[in-house]
């Protein structure tokens, strides 16, 4: 089945001498893996490799067989070109970190349009702003909403955050953050 959708590149892996396996989080189908044949074979294909930088936002047309195998691209375009992420060392480091976290966190192969929109908006924000010191922390905290384990902040006046239960508590337990660490978490 031919699909036209946006995709965010999560990771890419060189396969044999010339090919590439690309893991993307797509707007229409969730997590998908694609096979890019002859990605390293000639000079023209070097342009192809540039599409698969971590967290690039692509507009793709692909053939989805939905049989649990690698899918194939028919056409690839950059949906939202980044202006500063790949040239700014701090931003590119943040992108590599987030990409690695998402690679190990997203396992579902179902579409999640809200999560996709959140990631796309966050990446565009990162590209357009210079003050990004805590961006990765905020993004990771917000990502937990979509992965199903966002901290329960109904009692956020409590002084300690219990990490195993994911709740704020008035008493300090072994697995609790200190009062200072809890204060920093609340500031995020």
XYZ file of C-alpha atoms in Angstrom:
188
model
C 0.000 0.000 0.000
C 1.385 3.426 -0.963
C 1.550 5.875 1.932
C 2.365 9.586 1.835
C 3.229 10.947 5.282
C 5.659 12.895 7.406
C 8.375 11.011 9.270
C 10.986 11.811 11.905
C 14.249 9.882 11.562
C 15.011 8.097 14.822
C 18.127 6.213 13.748
C 19.993 4.885 10.747
C 22.273 1.881 10.550
C 24.682 0.935 7.786
C 23.864 -2.479 6.348
C 26.566 -4.378 4.458
C 28.666 -2.224 2.109
C 26.147 0.019 0.386
C 22.783 -0.029 2.134
C 21.096 1.614 5.085
C 18.327 0.620 7.496
C 16.423 3.681 8.709
C 14.048 3.707 11.675
C 11.409 6.457 11.424
C 8.499 7.572 13.555
C 5.792 8.295 10.980
C 2.711 10.432 11.408
C 0.408 7.872 9.777
C 1.764 4.542 11.024
C 3.972 5.119 14.050
C 7.335 3.394 14.127
C 8.542 1.909 10.827
C 11.862 0.613 9.538
C 12.932 1.222 5.952
C 15.580 -0.296 3.720
C 17.582 2.130 1.573
C 19.376 0.175 -1.138
C 22.676 1.517 -2.525
C 22.798 4.460 -0.122
C 26.609 4.538 -0.275
C 27.223 3.454 -3.863
C 27.887 6.700 -5.728
C 28.205 10.449 -5.396
C 24.534 11.092 -6.127
C 23.473 8.813 -3.297
C 25.559 10.833 -0.819
C 22.757 13.375 -1.030
C 20.387 10.572 -0.051
C 22.357 9.890 3.134
C 21.958 13.513 4.244
C 18.199 12.970 4.600
C 18.775 10.495 7.406
C 20.452 12.715 10.005
C 19.037 12.098 13.504
C 15.577 13.640 13.999
C 15.313 15.041 10.474
C 11.704 15.732 9.534
C 10.910 14.162 6.170
C 7.996 14.036 3.768
C 7.979 10.476 2.456
C 6.123 8.343 -0.005
C 6.620 4.695 0.803
C 5.335 1.219 0.143
C 4.019 -0.296 3.389
C 3.402 -4.019 3.263
C 2.696 -4.195 7.016
C 4.101 -7.711 7.263
C 6.707 -6.923 9.903
C 9.424 -6.598 7.267
C 11.478 -3.620 6.177
C 9.498 -1.140 4.117
C 10.775 0.774 1.062
C 10.831 4.473 0.216
C 9.515 5.613 -3.144
C 10.235 9.302 -2.647
C 11.894 11.368 0.093
C 11.886 15.128 0.673
C 12.867 17.295 3.599
C 9.597 18.524 5.136
C 11.114 21.115 7.452
C 14.753 21.987 6.794
C 16.725 22.813 9.923
C 18.790 25.988 9.903
C 20.848 25.672 13.066
C 20.521 22.177 14.528
C 23.161 20.503 12.376
C 25.619 23.418 12.560
C 25.361 24.240 16.280
C 27.408 21.819 18.401
C 25.165 22.135 21.461
C 21.956 21.604 19.486
C 23.368 18.687 17.496
C 24.484 17.040 20.745
C 20.997 17.492 22.201
C 19.494 15.991 19.028
C 21.797 12.964 19.195
C 20.886 12.433 22.858
C 17.133 12.729 22.223
C 17.396 10.484 19.173
C 19.093 7.791 21.248
C 16.483 8.063 24.009
C 13.617 7.830 21.487
C 15.296 4.866 19.784
C 15.188 2.948 23.072
C 11.790 4.282 24.216
C 9.437 4.016 21.248
C 8.603 0.385 20.579
C 4.988 0.564 19.503
C 4.118 0.313 15.852
C 0.873 2.238 16.157
C 0.239 5.757 15.042
C 0.278 8.458 17.659
C -0.459 11.731 15.897
C -0.340 13.810 19.084
C 3.126 12.505 19.978
C 4.315 13.081 16.407
C 3.001 16.662 16.464
C 4.669 17.248 19.835
C 8.044 15.983 18.573
C 7.809 17.970 15.343
C 6.882 21.187 17.167
C 9.647 20.640 19.729
C 12.310 20.096 17.065
C 11.242 23.197 15.162
C 11.357 25.179 18.413
C 14.879 23.893 19.116
C 15.984 24.928 15.639
C 14.604 28.460 15.997
C 15.765 29.351 19.520
C 19.177 29.943 21.056
C 18.419 29.438 24.764
C 18.260 25.635 24.853
C 20.010 24.773 28.130
C 17.195 22.651 29.607
C 15.413 21.748 26.376
C 16.316 18.061 26.599
C 15.076 17.792 30.191
C 11.744 19.414 29.405
C 11.309 17.327 26.254
C 12.042 14.102 28.153
C 9.597 15.024 30.910
C 6.867 15.886 28.390
C 7.609 12.703 26.416
C 6.651 10.643 29.468
C 3.041 11.830 28.956
C 2.936 10.084 25.594
C 4.753 6.979 26.819
C 2.355 6.560 29.737
C 4.348 7.285 32.879
C 4.115 11.035 33.499
C 4.556 11.881 37.204
C 1.361 12.324 39.209
C 1.494 15.944 40.320
C -1.873 16.063 42.115
C -0.012 16.577 45.426
C 2.772 18.774 44.065
C 2.985 20.748 47.345
C 4.728 17.760 48.953
C 8.462 18.134 49.554
C 9.723 14.875 48.015
C 9.252 13.034 44.740
C 9.034 9.250 45.043
C 10.642 7.927 41.861
C 9.333 4.346 41.871
C 5.690 5.355 42.306
C 6.025 8.595 40.332
C 4.243 10.686 42.964
C 5.011 13.615 45.247
C 5.014 12.676 48.919
C 5.477 14.555 52.218
C 7.857 11.858 53.539
C 11.370 10.987 52.407
C 11.743 7.375 51.247
C 14.787 5.454 50.006
C 13.843 5.989 46.359
C 12.855 9.646 46.785
C 14.605 12.638 45.330
C 16.045 15.055 47.870
C 14.085 18.181 48.700
C 16.386 20.260 46.476
C 16.114 17.795 43.548
C 12.327 17.728 43.927
C 12.281 21.526 43.783
C 14.303 21.423 40.539
C 11.891 18.847 39.059
C 8.920 21.070 39.892
C 10.607 24.011 38.137
C 10.693 22.051 34.874
